[in-house]
Tab-separated table of C-alpha atoms and ligand atoms in Angstrom:
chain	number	residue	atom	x	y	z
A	1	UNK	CA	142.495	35.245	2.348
A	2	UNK	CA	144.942	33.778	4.772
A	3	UNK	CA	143.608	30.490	6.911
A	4	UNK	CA	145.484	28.270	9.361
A	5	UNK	CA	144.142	25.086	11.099
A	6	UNK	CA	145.877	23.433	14.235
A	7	UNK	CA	145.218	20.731	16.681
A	8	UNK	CA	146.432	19.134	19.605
A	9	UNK	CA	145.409	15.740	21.469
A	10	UNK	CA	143.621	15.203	23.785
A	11	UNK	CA	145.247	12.978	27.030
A	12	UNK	CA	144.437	10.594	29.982
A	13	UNK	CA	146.662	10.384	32.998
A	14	UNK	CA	147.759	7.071	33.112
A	15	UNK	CA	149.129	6.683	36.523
A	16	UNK	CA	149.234	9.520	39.502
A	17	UNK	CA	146.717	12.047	38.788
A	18	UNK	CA	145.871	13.988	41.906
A	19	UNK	CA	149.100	12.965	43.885
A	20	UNK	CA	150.641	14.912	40.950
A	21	UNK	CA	149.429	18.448	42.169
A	22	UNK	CA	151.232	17.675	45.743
A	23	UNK	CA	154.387	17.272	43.832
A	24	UNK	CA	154.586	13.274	43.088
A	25	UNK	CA	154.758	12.395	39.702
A	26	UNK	CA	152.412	11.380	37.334
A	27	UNK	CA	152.260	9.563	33.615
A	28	UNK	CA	150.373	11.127	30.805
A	29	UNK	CA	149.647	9.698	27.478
A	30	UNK	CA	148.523	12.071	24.547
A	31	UNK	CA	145.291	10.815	22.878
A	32	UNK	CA	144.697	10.248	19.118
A	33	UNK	CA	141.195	12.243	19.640
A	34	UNK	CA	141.933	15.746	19.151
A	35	UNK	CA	140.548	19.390	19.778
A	36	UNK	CA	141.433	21.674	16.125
A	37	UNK	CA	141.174	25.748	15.897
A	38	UNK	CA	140.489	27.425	12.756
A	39	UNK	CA	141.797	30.960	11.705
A	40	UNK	CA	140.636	32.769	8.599
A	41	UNK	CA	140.970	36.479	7.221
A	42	UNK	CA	137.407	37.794	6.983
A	43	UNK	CA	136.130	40.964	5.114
A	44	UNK	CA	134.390	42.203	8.075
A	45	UNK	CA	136.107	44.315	10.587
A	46	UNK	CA	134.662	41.935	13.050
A	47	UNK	CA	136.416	39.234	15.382
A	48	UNK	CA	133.553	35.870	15.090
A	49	UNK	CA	134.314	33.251	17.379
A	50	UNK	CA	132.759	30.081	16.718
A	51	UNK	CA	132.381	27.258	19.778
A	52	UNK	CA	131.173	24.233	17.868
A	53	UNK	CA	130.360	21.656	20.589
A	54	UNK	CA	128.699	23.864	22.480
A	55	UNK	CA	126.586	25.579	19.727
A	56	UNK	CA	127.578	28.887	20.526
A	57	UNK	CA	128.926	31.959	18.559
A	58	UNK	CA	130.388	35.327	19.330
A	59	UNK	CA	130.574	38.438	17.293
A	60	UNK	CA	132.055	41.557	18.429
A	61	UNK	CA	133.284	44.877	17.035
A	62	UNK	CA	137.284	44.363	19.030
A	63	UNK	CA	138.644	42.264	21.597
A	64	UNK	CA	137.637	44.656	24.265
A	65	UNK	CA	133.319	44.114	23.081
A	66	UNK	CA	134.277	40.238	22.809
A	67	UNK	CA	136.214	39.797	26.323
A	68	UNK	CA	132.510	41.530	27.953
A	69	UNK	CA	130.623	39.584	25.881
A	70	UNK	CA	132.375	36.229	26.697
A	71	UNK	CA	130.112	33.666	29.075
A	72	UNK	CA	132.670	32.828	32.285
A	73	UNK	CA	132.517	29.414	31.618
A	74	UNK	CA	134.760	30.296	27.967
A	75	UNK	CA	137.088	32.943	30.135
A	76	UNK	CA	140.186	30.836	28.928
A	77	UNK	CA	139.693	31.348	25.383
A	78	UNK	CA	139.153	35.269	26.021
A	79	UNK	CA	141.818	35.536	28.405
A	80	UNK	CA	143.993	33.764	25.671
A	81	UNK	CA	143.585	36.575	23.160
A	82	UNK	CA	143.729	38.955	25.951
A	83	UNK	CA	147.321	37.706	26.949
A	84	UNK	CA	148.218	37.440	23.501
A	85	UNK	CA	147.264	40.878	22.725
A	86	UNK	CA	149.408	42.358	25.925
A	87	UNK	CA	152.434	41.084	24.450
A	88	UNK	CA	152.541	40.917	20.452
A	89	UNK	CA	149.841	43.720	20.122
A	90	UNK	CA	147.859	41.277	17.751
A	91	UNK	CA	144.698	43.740	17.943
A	92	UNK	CA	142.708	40.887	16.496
A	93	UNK	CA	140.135	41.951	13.987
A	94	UNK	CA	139.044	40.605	10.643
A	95	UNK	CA	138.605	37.007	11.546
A	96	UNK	CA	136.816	34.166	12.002
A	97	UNK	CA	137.842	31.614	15.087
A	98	UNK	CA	136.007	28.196	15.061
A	99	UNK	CA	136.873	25.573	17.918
A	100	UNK	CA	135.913	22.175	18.052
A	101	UNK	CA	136.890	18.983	20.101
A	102	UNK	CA	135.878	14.947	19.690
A	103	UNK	CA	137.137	14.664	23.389
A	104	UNK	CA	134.243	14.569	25.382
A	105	UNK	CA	134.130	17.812	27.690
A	106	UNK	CA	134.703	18.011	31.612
A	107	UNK	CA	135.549	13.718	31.243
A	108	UNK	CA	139.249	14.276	32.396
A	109	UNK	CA	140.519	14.057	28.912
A	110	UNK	CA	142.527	17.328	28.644
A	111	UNK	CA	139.567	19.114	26.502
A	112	UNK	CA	140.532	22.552	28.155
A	113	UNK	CA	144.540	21.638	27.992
A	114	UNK	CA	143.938	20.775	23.930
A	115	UNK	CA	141.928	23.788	22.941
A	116	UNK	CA	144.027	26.047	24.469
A	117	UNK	CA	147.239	24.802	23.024
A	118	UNK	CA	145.508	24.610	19.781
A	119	UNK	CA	144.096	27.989	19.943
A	120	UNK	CA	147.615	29.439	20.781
A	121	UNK	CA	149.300	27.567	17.860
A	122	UNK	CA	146.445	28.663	15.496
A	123	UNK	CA	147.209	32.231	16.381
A	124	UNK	CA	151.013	31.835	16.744
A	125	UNK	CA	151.037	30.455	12.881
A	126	UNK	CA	148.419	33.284	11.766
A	127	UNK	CA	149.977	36.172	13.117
A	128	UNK	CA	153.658	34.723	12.566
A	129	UNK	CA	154.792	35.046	16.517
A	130	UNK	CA	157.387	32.476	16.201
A	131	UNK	CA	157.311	30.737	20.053
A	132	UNK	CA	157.967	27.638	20.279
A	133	UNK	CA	156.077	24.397	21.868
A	134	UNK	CA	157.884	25.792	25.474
A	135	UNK	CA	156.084	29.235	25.440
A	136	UNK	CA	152.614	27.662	24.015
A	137	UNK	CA	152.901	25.469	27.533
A	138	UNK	CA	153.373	28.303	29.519
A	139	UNK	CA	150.431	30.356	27.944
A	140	UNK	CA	147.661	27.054	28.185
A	141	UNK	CA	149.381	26.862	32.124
A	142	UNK	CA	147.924	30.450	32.638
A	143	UNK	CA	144.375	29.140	30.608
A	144	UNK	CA	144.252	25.764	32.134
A	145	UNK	CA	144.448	27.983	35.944
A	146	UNK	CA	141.104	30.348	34.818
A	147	UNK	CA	139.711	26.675	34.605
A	148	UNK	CA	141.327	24.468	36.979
A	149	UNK	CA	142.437	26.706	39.836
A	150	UNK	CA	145.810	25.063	41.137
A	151	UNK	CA	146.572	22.770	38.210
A	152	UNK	CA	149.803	20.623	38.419
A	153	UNK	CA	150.818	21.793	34.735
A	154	UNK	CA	150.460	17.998	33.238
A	155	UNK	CA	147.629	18.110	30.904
A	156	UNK	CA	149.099	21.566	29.153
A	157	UNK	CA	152.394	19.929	29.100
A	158	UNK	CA	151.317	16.506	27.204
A	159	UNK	CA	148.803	18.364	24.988
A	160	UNK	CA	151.557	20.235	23.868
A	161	UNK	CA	153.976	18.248	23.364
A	162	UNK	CA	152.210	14.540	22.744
A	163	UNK	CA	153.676	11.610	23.400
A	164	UNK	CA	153.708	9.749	26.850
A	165	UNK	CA	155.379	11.868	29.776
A	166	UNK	CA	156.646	11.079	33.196
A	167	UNK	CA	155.500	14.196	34.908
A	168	UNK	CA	156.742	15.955	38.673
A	169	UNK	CA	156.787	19.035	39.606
A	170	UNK	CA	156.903	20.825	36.316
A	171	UNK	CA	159.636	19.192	34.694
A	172	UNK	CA	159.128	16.079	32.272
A	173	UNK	CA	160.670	13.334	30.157
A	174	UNK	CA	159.629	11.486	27.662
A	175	UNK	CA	158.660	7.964	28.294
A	176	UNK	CA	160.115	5.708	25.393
A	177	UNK	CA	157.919	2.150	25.177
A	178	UNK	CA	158.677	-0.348	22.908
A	179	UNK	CA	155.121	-1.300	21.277
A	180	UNK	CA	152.426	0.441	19.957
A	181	UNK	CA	150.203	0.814	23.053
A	182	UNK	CA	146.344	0.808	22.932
A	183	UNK	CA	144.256	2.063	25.763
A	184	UNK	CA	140.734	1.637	26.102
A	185	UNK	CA	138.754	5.072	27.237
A	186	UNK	CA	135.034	4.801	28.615
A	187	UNK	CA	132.855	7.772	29.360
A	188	UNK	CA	131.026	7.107	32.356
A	189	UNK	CA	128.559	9.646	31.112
A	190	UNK	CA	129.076	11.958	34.447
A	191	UNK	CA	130.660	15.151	34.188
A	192	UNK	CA	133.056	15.978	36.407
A	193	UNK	CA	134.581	19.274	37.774
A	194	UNK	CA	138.123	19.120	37.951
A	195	UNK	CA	138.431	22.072	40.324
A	196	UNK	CA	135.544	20.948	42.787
A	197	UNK	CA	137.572	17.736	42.591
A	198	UNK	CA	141.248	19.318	43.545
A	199	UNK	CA	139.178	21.418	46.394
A	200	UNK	CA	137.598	17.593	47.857
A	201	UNK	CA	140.633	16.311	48.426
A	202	UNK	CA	142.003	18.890	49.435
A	203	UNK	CA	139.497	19.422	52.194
A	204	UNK	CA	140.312	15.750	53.012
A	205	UNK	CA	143.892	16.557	53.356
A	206	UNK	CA	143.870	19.562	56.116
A	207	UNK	CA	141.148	17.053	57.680
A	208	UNK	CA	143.381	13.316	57.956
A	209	UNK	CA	147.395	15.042	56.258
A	210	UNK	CA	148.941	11.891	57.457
A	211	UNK	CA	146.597	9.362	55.677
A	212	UNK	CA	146.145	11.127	53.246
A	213	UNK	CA	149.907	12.135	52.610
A	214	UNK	CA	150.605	8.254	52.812
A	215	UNK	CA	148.171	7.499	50.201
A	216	UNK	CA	149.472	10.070	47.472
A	217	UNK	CA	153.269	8.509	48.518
A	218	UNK	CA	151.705	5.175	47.591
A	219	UNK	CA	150.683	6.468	44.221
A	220	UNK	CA	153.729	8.116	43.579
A	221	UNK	CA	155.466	5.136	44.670
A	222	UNK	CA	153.251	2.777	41.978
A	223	UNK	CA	153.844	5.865	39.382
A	224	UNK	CA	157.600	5.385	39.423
A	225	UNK	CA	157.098	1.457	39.274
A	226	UNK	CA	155.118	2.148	36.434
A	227	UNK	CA	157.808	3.960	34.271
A	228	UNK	CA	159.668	0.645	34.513
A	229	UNK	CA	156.957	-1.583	33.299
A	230	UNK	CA	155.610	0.542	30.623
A	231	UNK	CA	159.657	0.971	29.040
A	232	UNK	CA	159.623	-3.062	29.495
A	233	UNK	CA	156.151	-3.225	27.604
A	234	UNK	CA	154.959	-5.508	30.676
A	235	UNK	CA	151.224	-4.857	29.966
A	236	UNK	CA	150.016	-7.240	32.734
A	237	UNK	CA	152.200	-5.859	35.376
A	238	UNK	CA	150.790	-1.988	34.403
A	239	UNK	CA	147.443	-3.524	34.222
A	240	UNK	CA	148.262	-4.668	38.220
A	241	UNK	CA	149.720	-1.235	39.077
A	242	UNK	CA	146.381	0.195	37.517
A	243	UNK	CA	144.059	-1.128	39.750
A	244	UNK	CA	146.181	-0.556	42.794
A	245	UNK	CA	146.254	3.289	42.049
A	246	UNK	CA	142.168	3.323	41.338
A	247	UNK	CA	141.928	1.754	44.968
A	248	UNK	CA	144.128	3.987	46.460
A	249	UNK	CA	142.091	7.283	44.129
A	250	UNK	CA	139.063	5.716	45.944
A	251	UNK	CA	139.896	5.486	48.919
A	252	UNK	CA	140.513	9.487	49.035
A	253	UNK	CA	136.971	9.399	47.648
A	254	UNK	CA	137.220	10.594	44.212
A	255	UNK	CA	135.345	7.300	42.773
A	256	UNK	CA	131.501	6.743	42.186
A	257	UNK	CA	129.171	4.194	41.633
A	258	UNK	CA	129.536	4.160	37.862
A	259	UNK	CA	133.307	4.035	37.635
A	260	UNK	CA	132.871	0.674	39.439
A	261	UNK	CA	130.419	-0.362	37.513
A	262	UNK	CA	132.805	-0.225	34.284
A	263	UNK	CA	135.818	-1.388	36.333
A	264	UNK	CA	133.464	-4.929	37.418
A	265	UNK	CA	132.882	-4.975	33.610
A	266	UNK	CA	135.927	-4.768	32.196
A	267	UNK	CA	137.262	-7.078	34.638
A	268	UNK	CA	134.851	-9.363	33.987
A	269	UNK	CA	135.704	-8.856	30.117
A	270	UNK	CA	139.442	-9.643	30.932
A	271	UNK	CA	141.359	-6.328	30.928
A	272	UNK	CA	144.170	-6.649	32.934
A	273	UNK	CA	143.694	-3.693	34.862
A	274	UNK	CA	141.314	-0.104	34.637
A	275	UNK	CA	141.577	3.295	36.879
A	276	UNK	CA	139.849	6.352	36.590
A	277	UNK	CA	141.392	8.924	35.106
A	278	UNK	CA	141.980	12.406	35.549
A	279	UNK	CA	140.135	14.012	38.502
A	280	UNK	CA	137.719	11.545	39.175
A	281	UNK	CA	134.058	11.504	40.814
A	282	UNK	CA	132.820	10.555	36.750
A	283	UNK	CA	134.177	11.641	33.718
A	284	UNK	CA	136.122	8.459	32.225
A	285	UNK	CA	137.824	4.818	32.946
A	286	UNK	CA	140.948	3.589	31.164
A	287	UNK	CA	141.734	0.070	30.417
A	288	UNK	CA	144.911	-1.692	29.344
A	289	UNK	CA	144.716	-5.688	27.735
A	290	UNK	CA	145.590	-7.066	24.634
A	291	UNK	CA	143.465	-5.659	21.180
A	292	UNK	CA	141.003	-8.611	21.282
A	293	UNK	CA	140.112	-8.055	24.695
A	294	UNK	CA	139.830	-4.212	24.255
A	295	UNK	CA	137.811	-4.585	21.258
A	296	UNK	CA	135.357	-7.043	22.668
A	297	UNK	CA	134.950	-5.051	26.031
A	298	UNK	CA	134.350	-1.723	23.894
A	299	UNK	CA	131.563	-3.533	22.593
A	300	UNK	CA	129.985	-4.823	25.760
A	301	UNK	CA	130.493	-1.275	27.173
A	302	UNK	CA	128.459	0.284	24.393
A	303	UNK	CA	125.867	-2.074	24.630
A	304	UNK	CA	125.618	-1.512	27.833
A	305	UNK	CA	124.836	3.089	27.440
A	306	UNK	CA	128.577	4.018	28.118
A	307	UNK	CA	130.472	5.250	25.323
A	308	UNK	CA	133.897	3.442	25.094
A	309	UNK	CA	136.560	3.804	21.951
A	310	UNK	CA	139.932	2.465	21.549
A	311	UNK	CA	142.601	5.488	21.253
A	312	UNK	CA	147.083	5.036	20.446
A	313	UNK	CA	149.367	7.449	21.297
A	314	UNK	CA	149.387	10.961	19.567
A	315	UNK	CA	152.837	11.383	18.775
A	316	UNK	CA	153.128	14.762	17.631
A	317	UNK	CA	151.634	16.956	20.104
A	318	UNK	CA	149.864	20.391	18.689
A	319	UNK	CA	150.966	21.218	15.290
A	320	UNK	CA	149.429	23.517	11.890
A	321	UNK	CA	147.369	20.766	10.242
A	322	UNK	CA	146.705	23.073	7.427
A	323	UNK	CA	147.839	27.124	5.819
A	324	UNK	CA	146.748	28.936	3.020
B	1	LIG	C1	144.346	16.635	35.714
B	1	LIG	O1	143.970	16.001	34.536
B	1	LIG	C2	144.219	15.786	36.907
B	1	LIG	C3	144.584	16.341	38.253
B	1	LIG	O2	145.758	15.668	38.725
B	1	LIG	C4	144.800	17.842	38.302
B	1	LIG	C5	146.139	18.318	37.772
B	1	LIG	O3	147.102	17.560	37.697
B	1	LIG	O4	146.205	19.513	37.438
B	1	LIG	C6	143.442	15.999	39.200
């Protein structure tokens, strides 16, 4: 019986979310914690998708059963198989799907992005479709706008690929820096929708378009500055150009109470800098400082009800972590 298992990381944006989906640029930094997607050849003639976080499973006679069976808020993984199915004629039958992520969901670390791209390269290896890291992209773009709305096309790109990316307007490069480079991620424990989020500001925008255009210039401006630092390995300096972009996210609203409540902490605890990241309005903080510091400051965040863990860079990007 045939079986394939992928993953892909999981990412934060480092510097310029938001500003990124009015065509500044951004940096994104793939995530040691992952999202993985299981294939295997059943006996059944059945198609059994299995949605581990959420302790939820699907069974259904064809794709046609499964796609009305499918709760909206999982309409990117049927719309996946749907798209597939349009263009290789994969009729998928006689197997067994299970999906599973340690990136906490909705918390503006790429869950969505990573579970697509891992879903497409589980069924790219099991049905032998040949497309390459390009084309998976371009298929978890078309997932990540059933979820998003009017994405900017970053998290798909650096789930795909790993790595850390300098972002703009759908074309990237790879961002080369000289050290291993540790970031600290805290879960503010509030969800966050990353649509409703895009939709504030953008509310915000047709309400003030010059402030607001001069603000995402600013961050774009700190986003390019950041490029430099983080080739230079100038940890302080990115720490700086941190919290200038988190004052600049909040002051086009898309902070909270709790996200300064960890940012007082860690800079109490000595990071040298700590943003939001992603959309904002919850979901999680980022800190940069040396290891001690990190490690000490996960601790006092822990203790303190958040839940805060020390990630490197994924490399690799999605990739078959196993075939039978
Ligand atoms: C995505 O993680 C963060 C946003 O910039 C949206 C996007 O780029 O698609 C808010």
């Amino acid at each position: 019986m045939r079986f394939v298992l992928s993953s892909a990381p999981g990412k934060c944006i480092l510097f310029g979310e938001h500003a990124v989906v009015y065509g500044y640029p951004a940096i994104a930094m793939a995530l040691s914690l992952n999202s993985t997607c299981s294939i295997e050849e059943i006996e059944e003639n059945k198609i059994e998708i299995i949605l581990k976080n959420y302790n939820q499973s699907f069974i259904s006679s064809n794709l046609e059963d499964f796609l009305s069976k499918i709760p909206p808020q999982f309409n990117q993984i049927g719309y996946c198989l749907k798209i597939i199915n349009n263009r290789f004629n994969t009729k998928f039958k006689k197997i067994r799907i299970i999906i599973s992520s340690s990136l906490f969901p909705s918390s503006g670390l790429g869950s969505s992005a990573s579970i697509s791209a891992a879903l497409i390269m589980a069924i790219n290896e099991f049905y032998d479709l040949y497309l390459q890291k390009e084309e998976i992209s371009k298929i978890a773009y078309e997932m990540e706008k059933i979820v998003h709305g009017t994405p900017s096309g970053i998290d798909n790109t650096i789930c795909t690929f790993g790595n850390m990316i300098f972002f703009q307007k759908g074309k990237y490069h790879f961002i080369e820096i000289p050290n291993d480079f540790l970031i600290l991620i805290t879960y503010t424990n509030v969800k966050h929708n990353t649509k409703e989020a895009i939709e504030q500001l953008r509310k915000l925008k047709n309400e003030q378009p010059v402030l607001c255009d001069l603000i995402l210039e600013r961050i774009g401006t700190y986003t390019e500055i950041a490029e430099l630092e983080l080739i230079n390995g100038n940890l302080i300096e990115i720490g700086n150009l941190m919290n200038s972009n988190q004052k600049l996210l909040a002051s086009l609203n898309l902070s909270n109470e709790v996200i300064n409540e960890i940012l007082k902490i860690s800079f109490e605890n000595g990071a040298f800098g700590s943003k939001l990241t992603g959309a904002g309005l919850g979901g999680c903080v980022i800190s940069v400082g040396d290891k001690t510091t990190l490690k000490n400051l996960s601790s006092v965040l822990n203790n303190k009800g958040f839940k805060s863990l020390l990630s490197r860079i994924d490399k690799e990007g999605v990739r078959i972590e196993e075939k039978q």
